[in-house]
Amino acid sequence: MSKQLQNDVIEILEETKETEKKKSRNTEFAVITYAFLTLFIVMSVYFGYYLVFQSESFINNPYNNARISNLSKSILRGKILSSDGEVLAYTETDEEGNETRVYPYENIFAHIVGYDTNGLMGAESESNFYLLRSHDSIVTRVLNDLQNKKNNGDTVITTLDTSIQEKAYAGMSDYEGAVIAIEPSTGKILCCVSKPDFDPNEIANNYESMTAEADSSFLLNRATNGLYPPGSTFKIVTALEYLNEGGHLTDEFDCNGTLSVGDSVMHCVNNKSHGHQTLLEAFGNSCNVVFAQVGMGLDRATFTSLGNQLLFNLDLPLNISNSKASSFSLTDEDTEFRVMQTSIGQGKTLVTPIHMALLASAICEDGVVYKPYMIDRVENVNGIEIKQNEPESYGNIMTSVQANELQELMRYVVTDGTAGALDTDEYTVYGKTGSAEYTTDKDNTHSWFVGYAKKGEKEIAIAVVLEGAGSGSKHAVPLAKKVFDAYF
Ligand SMILES: [Zn+2]
């Protein structure tokens, strides 16, 4: 091999080594680059997620007062509107810069719109995050910042309808209790009234004297957090369990007005004897004797698990915060009389009005529940849309076959039973009345109506409870009619 050739070979070998080194250096570089890129993407996603979701729940937490008062230093709290465009809450600023939250409807929307001081409540609490952000135009915001002026918070438009709310409020007159109406196909809360009530305009200045009174339960939203014996409205659940266990609407029974077990006696209203009747007729007449007989024949364990399926004993699927859980169960330890009482909605069972409205809403939707909500959308101060909430399905709580049977029962109550006053050509009503005893004196009863009404595509589900008002057909039914009339 010539000297020259030797040199060439050495050179080629060295070049190859160099290239390989470069290659491996390139690979190392690529690995590091990808590692950093991945880290960057992960962190961006994390911070993006934090900003979009975590900060929302962080600011929206009503107990996070420090953060809220900080935001309210730079933002003028936004307005809360009804679905029909009426102002339910706004902030007034006087010449000295003092701010007052004003509630033009005073007591009418007290619990559901709530207040923004002393711990936040209702829509003021649910939408706190939106009311304390501003999506006003950048130019306006820059100009405000330069002049040290506050920016206008965004406007929150609720699902609440003023005409329905006003009718429900007036219809309750001086009775304590609750009325709540929901749009079954979406879960939109259309009205929500609770009494006794209060004027939210007074809360900021008079909170302590108002809550110092012995009975300060007027702050409780009875529609979501009031627990009541359901009375005969519970026959909806008893009837469904009976049908599940192989019973039929045409099965026949006898009522002679009373039913005794040991020393305990159960009566139909006014000791009335309903005589020979089918299950459908007994439901329409709200016959206690037949439903107590039916209840005694039911399997306690499957009855209880049907209750769980219908959202008893658990937190309701709501897109509003804070409601109490209804309770219902039967065990082998319960006496026969307790089973009879439970089957007609007495006994230990307790329900919230919103739960009963949700049950009616599911029956209307062939078994599907849409989670109730009250924040429809958010706009900036100039009416430009920032966020639109969509209906959210929770899924079926009963099959469509089960729902159809309950529809037939509840329709019969209106055409041939205790809710005859709701039989109109204007719209079609399905429901169940109830008179729930809450003391040993049988004359003291809460007046209930639970049901829904349809006309074409329009649907509304409702629960009405009037404390100590007597029979359901006497007081709760006419009130439900006022709400339906206002809606249709
Ligand atoms: Zn009877």
Short mmCIF file of C-alpha atoms and ligand atoms in Angstrom, two decimals:
data_model
loop_
_atom_site.label_atom_id
_atom_site.label_comp_id
_atom_site.label_asym_id
_atom_site.label_seq_id
_atom_site.Cartn_x
_atom_site.Cartn_y
_atom_site.Cartn_z
CA MET A 1 0.00 0.00 0.00
CA SER A 2 1.42 3.36 -1.00
CA LYS A 3 1.98 6.09 1.60
CA GLN A 4 -0.69 8.16 -0.11
CA LEU A 5 -3.27 5.37 0.02
CA GLN A 6 -2.47 4.74 3.71
CA ASN A 7 -3.10 8.41 4.48
CA ASP A 8 -6.36 8.35 2.54
CA VAL A 9 -7.62 5.29 4.44
CA ILE A 10 -6.72 6.88 7.80
CA GLU A 11 -8.47 10.06 6.77
CA ILE A 12 -11.64 8.20 5.72
CA LEU A 13 -11.68 6.23 8.98
CA GLU A 14 -11.32 9.44 11.04
CA GLU A 15 -14.04 11.16 9.05
CA THR A 16 -16.36 8.21 9.68
CA LYS A 17 -15.64 8.40 13.42
CA GLU A 18 -16.29 12.15 13.38
CA THR A 19 -19.64 11.68 11.58
CA GLU A 20 -20.68 9.03 14.10
CA LYS A 21 -19.77 11.36 16.98
CA LYS A 22 -21.80 14.13 15.34
CA LYS A 23 -24.68 11.72 14.81
CA SER A 24 -24.69 10.69 18.46
CA ARG A 25 -24.38 14.32 19.51
CA ASN A 26 -27.37 15.10 17.26
CA THR A 27 -29.35 12.29 18.83
CA GLU A 28 -28.55 13.58 22.33
CA PHE A 29 -29.59 17.05 21.26
CA ALA A 30 -32.86 15.76 19.82
CA VAL A 31 -33.64 13.81 23.00
CA ILE A 32 -33.06 16.90 25.15
CA THR A 33 -35.11 19.08 22.79
CA TYR A 34 -38.04 16.64 22.82
CA ALA A 35 -37.82 16.32 26.59
CA PHE A 36 -38.03 20.08 27.01
CA LEU A 37 -40.79 20.35 24.42
CA THR A 38 -42.83 17.67 26.21
CA LEU A 39 -42.27 19.36 29.55
CA PHE A 40 -43.34 22.67 28.02
CA ILE A 41 -46.53 21.18 26.58
CA VAL A 42 -47.38 19.41 29.85
CA MET A 43 -46.86 22.62 31.80
CA SER A 44 -48.87 24.69 29.30
CA VAL A 45 -51.77 22.23 29.50
CA TYR A 46 -51.53 22.19 33.30
CA PHE A 47 -51.51 25.98 33.64
CA GLY A 48 -54.19 26.31 30.98
CA TYR A 49 -56.32 23.81 32.89
CA TYR A 50 -55.60 25.61 36.13
CA LEU A 51 -56.58 28.98 34.68
CA VAL A 52 -59.75 27.69 33.03
CA PHE A 53 -61.07 25.25 35.62
CA GLN A 54 -59.26 25.43 38.90
CA SER A 55 -59.32 29.22 39.16
CA GLU A 56 -63.06 29.07 38.47
CA SER A 57 -63.76 26.79 41.41
CA PHE A 58 -61.17 28.70 43.42
CA ILE A 59 -62.84 32.06 42.90
CA ASN A 60 -66.30 30.58 43.01
CA ASN A 61 -65.74 29.06 46.43
CA PRO A 62 -67.98 31.25 48.64
CA TYR A 63 -65.56 30.79 51.55
CA ASN A 64 -62.68 32.30 49.61
CA ASN A 65 -63.48 35.78 50.85
CA ALA A 66 -59.99 37.28 50.58
CA ARG A 67 -59.75 36.51 46.87
CA ILE A 68 -63.29 37.78 46.22
CA SER A 69 -62.83 41.09 48.04
CA ASN A 70 -59.63 41.55 46.03
CA LEU A 71 -61.48 41.11 42.74
CA SER A 72 -64.29 43.40 43.82
CA LYS A 73 -61.74 46.20 44.25
CA SER A 74 -61.23 46.35 40.50
CA ILE A 75 -64.59 45.07 39.17
CA LEU A 76 -68.06 46.53 39.62
CA ARG A 77 -70.16 43.41 40.37
CA GLY A 78 -72.20 42.45 37.28
CA LYS A 79 -75.98 42.26 36.94
CA ILE A 80 -78.18 39.20 37.38
CA LEU A 81 -81.07 38.99 34.91
CA SER A 82 -84.13 36.77 34.51
CA SER A 83 -84.60 34.72 31.32
CA ASP A 84 -87.11 37.36 30.19
CA GLY A 85 -84.56 40.15 30.54
CA GLU A 86 -85.63 41.71 33.85
CA VAL A 87 -82.94 42.92 36.26
CA LEU A 88 -82.95 40.80 39.44
CA ALA A 89 -79.80 42.27 41.01
CA TYR A 90 -77.45 45.17 40.19
CA THR A 91 -74.95 47.38 41.97
CA GLU A 92 -75.64 51.09 42.47
CA THR A 93 -72.72 53.46 43.08
CA ASP A 94 -73.35 56.85 44.75
CA GLU A 95 -71.29 60.04 44.19
CA GLU A 96 -68.87 59.13 46.95
CA GLY A 97 -68.26 55.74 45.38
CA ASN A 98 -70.25 53.71 47.95
CA GLU A 99 -71.75 50.63 46.39
CA THR A 100 -75.15 49.12 47.22
CA ARG A 101 -76.44 45.85 45.81
CA VAL A 102 -80.06 46.38 44.77
CA TYR A 103 -82.71 43.67 44.37
CA PRO A 104 -85.66 45.30 42.54
CA TYR A 105 -88.00 42.33 43.14
CA GLU A 106 -87.37 42.45 46.90
CA ASN A 107 -88.78 39.31 48.60
CA ILE A 108 -90.02 37.58 45.44
CA PHE A 109 -86.68 36.06 44.39
CA ALA A 110 -85.18 36.14 47.92
CA HIS A 111 -83.75 32.62 48.19
CA ILE A 112 -83.05 31.80 44.57
CA VAL A 113 -81.26 35.03 43.62
CA GLY A 114 -79.89 35.27 47.16
CA TYR A 115 -77.48 37.96 48.38
CA ASP A 116 -73.81 38.79 48.05
CA THR A 117 -72.92 39.63 51.65
CA ASN A 118 -72.83 37.57 54.85
CA GLY A 119 -71.76 34.39 53.13
CA LEU A 120 -73.37 34.53 49.66
CA MET A 121 -76.48 32.63 48.63
CA GLY A 122 -78.47 31.58 45.56
CA ALA A 123 -77.56 32.90 42.09
CA GLU A 124 -75.24 35.47 43.71
CA SER A 125 -73.19 32.54 45.01
CA GLU A 126 -73.52 30.27 41.93
CA SER A 127 -72.39 33.01 39.57
CA ASN A 128 -69.92 34.86 41.78
CA PHE A 129 -67.02 34.03 39.45
CA TYR A 130 -68.74 35.50 36.37
CA LEU A 131 -70.05 38.61 38.13
CA LEU A 132 -66.50 39.47 39.23
CA ARG A 133 -64.86 39.13 35.80
CA SER A 134 -64.99 41.75 33.08
CA HIS A 135 -65.05 41.06 29.35
CA ASP A 136 -65.77 44.70 28.52
CA SER A 137 -63.91 45.99 25.39
CA ILE A 138 -60.13 46.27 25.82
CA VAL A 139 -60.22 50.02 25.03
CA THR A 140 -62.78 50.64 27.78
CA ARG A 141 -60.81 48.55 30.24
CA VAL A 142 -57.55 50.36 29.47
CA LEU A 143 -59.30 53.74 29.79
CA ASN A 144 -60.88 52.63 33.11
CA ASP A 145 -57.49 51.47 34.38
CA LEU A 146 -55.88 54.81 33.42
CA GLN A 147 -58.62 56.73 35.27
CA ASN A 148 -58.50 54.31 38.19
CA LYS A 149 -62.14 53.38 37.54
CA LYS A 150 -63.65 49.96 38.08
CA ASN A 151 -64.41 47.72 35.13
CA ASN A 152 -67.99 46.50 34.59
CA GLY A 153 -68.44 42.88 35.65
CA ASP A 154 -70.13 40.46 33.27
CA THR A 155 -73.91 39.97 33.27
CA VAL A 156 -75.38 36.64 34.33
CA ILE A 157 -78.66 35.58 32.68
CA THR A 158 -80.57 33.02 34.74
CA THR A 159 -83.19 30.48 33.66
CA LEU A 160 -85.74 32.08 36.03
CA ASP A 161 -88.90 33.59 34.57
CA THR A 162 -90.35 36.64 36.35
CA SER A 163 -93.98 36.04 35.40
CA ILE A 164 -93.92 32.43 36.66
CA GLN A 165 -92.01 33.39 39.81
CA GLU A 166 -94.46 36.23 40.56
CA LYS A 167 -97.50 33.97 40.08
CA ALA A 168 -96.01 31.27 42.34
CA TYR A 169 -95.04 33.84 44.98
CA ALA A 170 -98.45 35.53 45.03
CA GLY A 171 -100.25 32.17 44.86
CA MET A 172 -98.60 30.98 48.09
CA SER A 173 -100.07 34.03 49.87
CA ASP A 174 -99.25 33.71 53.59
CA TYR A 175 -98.55 29.98 53.59
CA GLU A 176 -95.06 28.76 54.38
CA GLY A 177 -93.59 26.16 52.05
CA ALA A 178 -92.14 26.04 48.55
CA VAL A 179 -92.89 26.01 44.84
CA ILE A 180 -90.30 24.90 42.31
CA ALA A 181 -90.77 24.42 38.56
CA ILE A 182 -88.28 22.86 36.14
CA GLU A 183 -88.23 22.46 32.36
CA PRO A 184 -88.04 18.65 32.06
CA SER A 185 -86.29 18.53 28.66
CA THR A 186 -83.39 20.75 29.84
CA GLY A 187 -83.32 20.97 33.64
CA LYS A 188 -83.76 24.76 33.55
CA ILE A 189 -85.19 26.01 36.85
CA LEU A 190 -88.11 28.26 35.85
CA CYS A 191 -89.22 29.38 39.29
CA CYS A 192 -88.24 28.71 42.87
CA VAL A 193 -90.12 30.29 45.77
CA SER A 194 -89.64 29.62 49.46
CA LYS A 195 -91.58 31.10 52.37
CA PRO A 196 -91.13 32.53 54.94
CA ASP A 197 -88.94 34.91 53.02
CA PHE A 198 -86.92 38.10 53.49
CA ASP A 199 -85.92 41.22 51.63
CA PRO A 200 -82.36 40.74 50.31
CA ASN A 201 -81.98 44.54 50.22
CA GLU A 202 -81.97 44.42 54.04
CA ILE A 203 -79.42 41.66 54.45
CA ALA A 204 -76.27 43.79 54.19
CA ASN A 205 -77.32 46.21 56.95
CA ASN A 206 -79.64 44.18 59.15
CA TYR A 207 -78.25 40.65 58.96
CA GLU A 208 -77.55 40.34 62.66
CA SER A 209 -80.88 41.64 63.90
CA MET A 210 -82.69 39.57 61.24
CA THR A 211 -80.98 36.31 62.16
CA ALA A 212 -81.11 36.97 65.90
CA GLU A 213 -84.86 36.33 65.90
CA ALA A 214 -85.81 33.04 67.51
CA ASP A 215 -87.18 31.61 64.28
CA SER A 216 -84.63 32.62 61.67
CA SER A 217 -85.38 29.69 59.37
CA PHE A 218 -86.60 32.21 56.78
CA LEU A 219 -83.10 32.09 55.29
CA LEU A 220 -83.57 28.38 54.47
CA ASN A 221 -84.50 27.67 50.86
CA ARG A 222 -87.30 25.18 51.52
CA ALA A 223 -87.49 24.20 47.83
CA THR A 224 -84.01 22.70 47.92
CA ASN A 225 -83.36 22.15 51.63
CA GLY A 226 -86.76 21.74 53.26
CA LEU A 227 -87.48 18.12 54.28
CA TYR A 228 -91.17 17.18 54.29
CA PRO A 229 -93.25 14.02 54.64
CA PRO A 230 -94.37 13.41 51.02
CA GLY A 231 -97.89 12.21 51.91
CA SER A 232 -99.80 10.66 49.02
CA THR A 233 -97.36 11.98 46.39
CA PHE A 234 -95.23 9.00 47.52
CA LYS A 235 -97.88 6.66 46.07
CA ILE A 236 -96.02 7.26 42.78
CA VAL A 237 -93.11 5.23 44.22
CA THR A 238 -95.35 2.60 45.87
CA ALA A 239 -97.30 2.10 42.62
CA LEU A 240 -94.08 1.70 40.61
CA GLU A 241 -92.75 -0.95 43.02
CA TYR A 242 -96.07 -2.80 42.83
CA LEU A 243 -95.92 -2.79 39.02
CA ASN A 244 -92.25 -3.87 39.11
CA GLU A 245 -93.24 -6.85 41.25
CA GLY A 246 -95.69 -8.00 38.57
CA GLY A 247 -98.82 -6.00 39.49
CA HIS A 248 -101.15 -4.39 36.94
CA LEU A 249 -103.12 -1.15 36.75
CA THR A 250 -106.28 -3.27 36.38
CA ASP A 251 -105.75 -5.34 39.58
CA GLU A 252 -108.79 -5.05 41.86
CA PHE A 253 -109.11 -4.08 45.55
CA ASP A 254 -111.71 -3.12 48.14
CA CYS A 255 -111.77 -0.11 50.48
CA ASN A 256 -114.24 0.21 53.37
CA GLY A 257 -112.63 3.40 54.70
CA THR A 258 -110.35 1.92 57.35
CA LEU A 259 -107.66 -0.73 57.70
CA SER A 260 -106.52 -2.10 61.09
CA VAL A 261 -103.33 -3.83 62.13
CA GLY A 262 -103.29 -4.71 65.84
CA ASP A 263 -104.30 -1.56 67.73
CA SER A 264 -103.39 0.73 64.85
CA VAL A 265 -105.98 1.96 62.36
CA MET A 266 -105.44 3.63 58.99
CA HIS A 267 -108.14 5.78 57.41
CA CYS A 268 -109.00 7.09 54.00
CA VAL A 269 -109.65 10.86 53.94
CA ASN A 270 -112.80 11.62 56.02
CA ASN A 271 -113.12 7.84 56.63
CA LYS A 272 -114.55 7.72 53.13
CA SER A 273 -115.11 4.23 51.80
CA HIS A 274 -113.93 4.02 48.17
CA GLY A 275 -115.45 0.55 47.67
CA HIS A 276 -114.39 -1.75 44.84
CA GLN A 277 -111.68 -0.23 42.64
CA THR A 278 -108.71 -0.98 40.39
CA LEU A 279 -105.16 0.12 41.21
CA LEU A 280 -105.59 2.93 38.65
CA GLU A 281 -108.78 4.13 40.37
CA ALA A 282 -107.23 3.82 43.84
CA PHE A 283 -104.33 6.01 42.65
CA GLY A 284 -106.76 8.54 41.20
CA ASN A 285 -108.81 8.63 44.43
CA SER A 286 -105.64 8.57 46.55
CA CYS A 287 -107.05 5.64 48.52
CA ASN A 288 -104.92 5.00 51.62
CA VAL A 289 -106.52 1.65 52.41
CA VAL A 290 -105.64 0.13 49.02
CA PHE A 291 -102.10 1.54 49.00
CA ALA A 292 -101.49 0.28 52.55
CA GLN A 293 -102.64 -3.20 51.44
CA VAL A 294 -100.42 -2.95 48.36
CA GLY A 295 -97.46 -1.82 50.48
CA MET A 296 -97.73 -4.73 52.91
CA GLY A 297 -97.35 -7.19 50.04
CA LEU A 298 -94.16 -5.59 48.67
CA ASP A 299 -90.59 -6.82 49.07
CA ARG A 300 -88.98 -4.35 51.49
CA ALA A 301 -85.49 -4.72 50.07
CA THR A 302 -86.44 -4.13 46.41
CA PHE A 303 -88.79 -1.32 47.48
CA THR A 304 -85.83 0.37 49.22
CA SER A 305 -83.55 -0.17 46.23
CA LEU A 306 -86.20 1.32 43.92
CA GLY A 307 -86.11 4.34 46.26
CA ASN A 308 -82.34 4.61 45.77
CA GLN A 309 -82.80 4.31 42.00
CA LEU A 310 -85.28 7.22 42.21
CA LEU A 311 -82.61 9.33 43.98
CA PHE A 312 -83.67 8.87 47.61
CA ASN A 313 -80.88 8.65 50.22
CA LEU A 314 -78.29 10.38 48.05
CA ASP A 315 -77.20 13.77 46.75
CA LEU A 316 -79.40 14.81 43.85
CA PRO A 317 -77.78 15.29 40.42
CA LEU A 318 -77.97 19.09 40.30
CA ASN A 319 -75.99 21.82 38.62
CA ILE A 320 -76.74 24.08 41.55
CA SER A 321 -75.02 23.63 44.87
CA ASN A 322 -76.44 22.67 48.17
CA SER A 323 -79.59 20.59 48.56
CA LYS A 324 -80.55 18.09 51.24
CA ALA A 325 -80.95 14.38 50.46
CA SER A 326 -84.42 12.83 50.73
CA SER A 327 -84.65 9.72 52.90
CA PHE A 328 -86.63 6.49 52.48
CA SER A 329 -86.01 2.91 53.55
CA LEU A 330 -87.86 -0.15 54.84
CA THR A 331 -86.20 -2.98 56.72
CA ASP A 332 -87.34 -6.23 58.31
CA GLU A 333 -87.29 -4.45 61.69
CA ASP A 334 -90.11 -2.09 60.64
CA THR A 335 -93.56 -2.99 61.98
CA GLU A 336 -96.44 -3.79 59.63
CA PHE A 337 -98.08 -0.51 60.56
CA ARG A 338 -94.87 1.34 59.68
CA VAL A 339 -94.89 -0.37 56.26
CA MET A 340 -98.52 0.69 55.74
CA GLN A 341 -97.70 4.28 56.72
CA THR A 342 -94.61 4.37 54.53
CA SER A 343 -96.57 3.13 51.51
CA ILE A 344 -98.87 6.16 51.72
CA GLY A 345 -96.01 8.64 52.30
CA GLN A 346 -96.13 8.92 56.08
CA GLY A 347 -93.72 7.07 58.39
CA LYS A 348 -90.07 8.17 58.38
CA THR A 349 -89.84 9.17 54.72
CA LEU A 350 -88.77 12.78 54.05
CA VAL A 351 -88.39 14.55 50.71
CA THR A 352 -87.27 17.91 49.35
CA PRO A 353 -89.59 19.70 46.90
CA ILE A 354 -86.81 19.84 44.26
CA HIS A 355 -86.50 16.04 44.44
CA MET A 356 -90.23 15.60 43.80
CA ALA A 357 -90.08 18.08 40.89
CA LEU A 358 -87.14 16.12 39.48
CA LEU A 359 -89.09 12.87 39.79
CA ALA A 360 -92.04 14.41 37.90
CA SER A 361 -89.60 15.75 35.34
CA ALA A 362 -88.10 12.27 34.78
CA ILE A 363 -91.57 10.73 34.36
CA CYS A 364 -92.36 13.42 31.77
CA GLU A 365 -89.10 12.65 29.89
CA ASP A 366 -89.77 8.87 29.75
CA GLY A 367 -87.31 8.25 32.58
CA VAL A 368 -84.46 10.66 31.75
CA VAL A 369 -83.28 13.25 34.28
CA TYR A 370 -81.71 16.54 33.17
CA LYS A 371 -79.67 18.12 35.93
CA PRO A 372 -81.44 21.24 37.23
CA TYR A 373 -79.49 24.50 36.68
CA MET A 374 -80.16 28.21 36.86
CA ILE A 375 -77.26 29.97 35.11
CA ASP A 376 -78.24 30.03 31.44
CA ARG A 377 -75.46 32.23 30.03
CA VAL A 378 -72.96 34.99 30.69
CA GLU A 379 -72.61 38.17 28.61
CA ASN A 380 -70.28 41.11 28.89
CA VAL A 381 -71.75 44.48 29.87
CA ASN A 382 -72.49 45.20 26.17
CA GLY A 383 -74.48 42.00 25.66
CA ILE A 384 -71.75 40.02 23.86
CA GLU A 385 -72.00 36.33 24.77
CA ILE A 386 -69.13 34.99 26.89
CA LYS A 387 -70.47 31.60 27.91
CA GLN A 388 -73.58 29.50 27.22
CA ASN A 389 -74.48 26.61 29.52
CA GLU A 390 -76.01 23.54 27.87
CA PRO A 391 -78.49 21.04 29.38
CA GLU A 392 -76.76 18.06 30.95
CA SER A 393 -78.39 14.62 31.08
CA TYR A 394 -77.92 12.46 34.17
CA GLY A 395 -79.37 9.44 32.34
CA ASN A 396 -82.40 7.28 33.09
CA ILE A 397 -83.68 6.76 36.62
CA MET A 398 -86.43 4.47 35.29
CA THR A 399 -87.17 2.74 31.99
CA SER A 400 -89.51 4.33 29.47
CA VAL A 401 -91.97 1.46 30.08
CA GLN A 402 -92.03 2.32 33.81
CA ALA A 403 -92.38 6.02 33.03
CA ASN A 404 -95.28 5.33 30.65
CA GLU A 405 -97.20 3.43 33.33
CA LEU A 406 -96.70 6.28 35.80
CA GLN A 407 -97.82 8.75 33.12
CA GLU A 408 -101.07 6.79 32.77
CA LEU A 409 -101.61 6.81 36.56
CA MET A 410 -100.83 10.53 36.88
CA ARG A 411 -103.03 11.48 33.94
CA TYR A 412 -105.94 9.60 35.54
CA VAL A 413 -105.56 11.73 38.72
CA VAL A 414 -106.36 14.78 36.54
CA THR A 415 -109.09 13.30 34.33
CA ASP A 416 -110.91 11.26 37.00
CA GLY A 417 -109.29 11.88 40.39
CA THR A 418 -108.26 14.38 43.04
CA ALA A 419 -106.64 16.93 40.66
CA GLY A 420 -109.71 17.45 38.46
CA ALA A 421 -109.27 21.23 38.68
CA LEU A 422 -106.24 20.84 36.39
CA ASP A 423 -108.26 19.21 33.59
CA THR A 424 -108.25 21.85 30.84
CA ASP A 425 -108.16 22.04 27.04
CA GLU A 426 -105.29 24.56 27.21
CA TYR A 427 -102.62 22.00 28.10
CA THR A 428 -102.35 18.40 29.38
CA VAL A 429 -101.55 17.83 33.05
CA TYR A 430 -100.24 14.71 34.85
CA GLY A 431 -99.80 14.68 38.62
CA LYS A 432 -100.44 13.46 42.13
CA THR A 433 -101.93 15.34 45.06
CA GLY A 434 -100.93 14.79 48.65
CA SER A 435 -102.02 15.74 52.16
CA ALA A 436 -99.12 14.94 54.43
CA GLU A 437 -99.76 14.63 58.16
CA TYR A 438 -96.99 16.17 60.21
CA THR A 439 -98.48 15.95 63.71
CA THR A 440 -100.63 13.36 65.43
CA ASP A 441 -103.60 15.64 64.75
CA LYS A 442 -104.95 14.40 61.42
CA ASP A 443 -106.31 17.84 60.57
CA ASN A 444 -102.80 19.26 60.33
CA THR A 445 -101.61 18.40 56.85
CA HIS A 446 -99.22 19.86 54.30
CA SER A 447 -100.85 20.41 50.94
CA TRP A 448 -98.87 18.83 48.05
CA PHE A 449 -99.01 18.70 44.29
CA VAL A 450 -96.31 17.00 42.18
CA GLY A 451 -96.64 16.71 38.42
CA TYR A 452 -96.09 18.20 34.99
CA ALA A 453 -97.94 19.78 32.09
CA LYS A 454 -97.39 19.65 28.32
CA LYS A 455 -98.51 21.54 25.27
CA GLY A 456 -96.73 20.72 22.00
CA GLU A 457 -93.00 20.99 22.66
CA LYS A 458 -93.47 23.00 25.86
CA GLU A 459 -93.24 21.12 29.17
CA ILE A 460 -93.06 22.16 32.81
CA ALA A 461 -92.64 19.99 35.93
CA ILE A 462 -93.61 21.27 39.36
CA ALA A 463 -93.64 20.51 43.07
CA VAL A 464 -95.81 22.56 45.42
CA VAL A 465 -95.90 22.15 49.19
CA LEU A 466 -97.91 24.44 51.46
CA GLU A 467 -97.31 23.85 55.15
CA GLY A 468 -100.43 23.17 57.21
CA ALA A 469 -102.69 24.19 54.30
CA GLY A 470 -104.84 21.05 54.35
CA SER A 471 -105.59 18.80 51.40
CA GLY A 472 -103.53 18.94 48.20
CA SER A 473 -106.54 19.34 45.97
CA LYS A 474 -107.77 22.34 47.94
CA HIS A 475 -104.64 24.53 47.92
CA ALA A 476 -101.65 23.07 46.07
CA VAL A 477 -103.63 22.20 42.91
CA PRO A 478 -105.01 25.74 42.28
CA LEU A 479 -101.49 27.12 42.83
CA ALA A 480 -100.03 24.67 40.31
CA LYS A 481 -102.71 25.83 37.87
CA LYS A 482 -101.63 29.48 38.26
CA VAL A 483 -98.04 28.49 37.51
CA PHE A 484 -99.06 26.41 34.46
CA ASP A 485 -101.27 29.27 33.17
CA ALA A 486 -98.36 31.69 33.52
CA TYR A 487 -96.03 29.29 31.67
CA PHE A 488 -98.32 28.45 28.75
ZN ZN B 1 -110.06 4.28 50.27
#
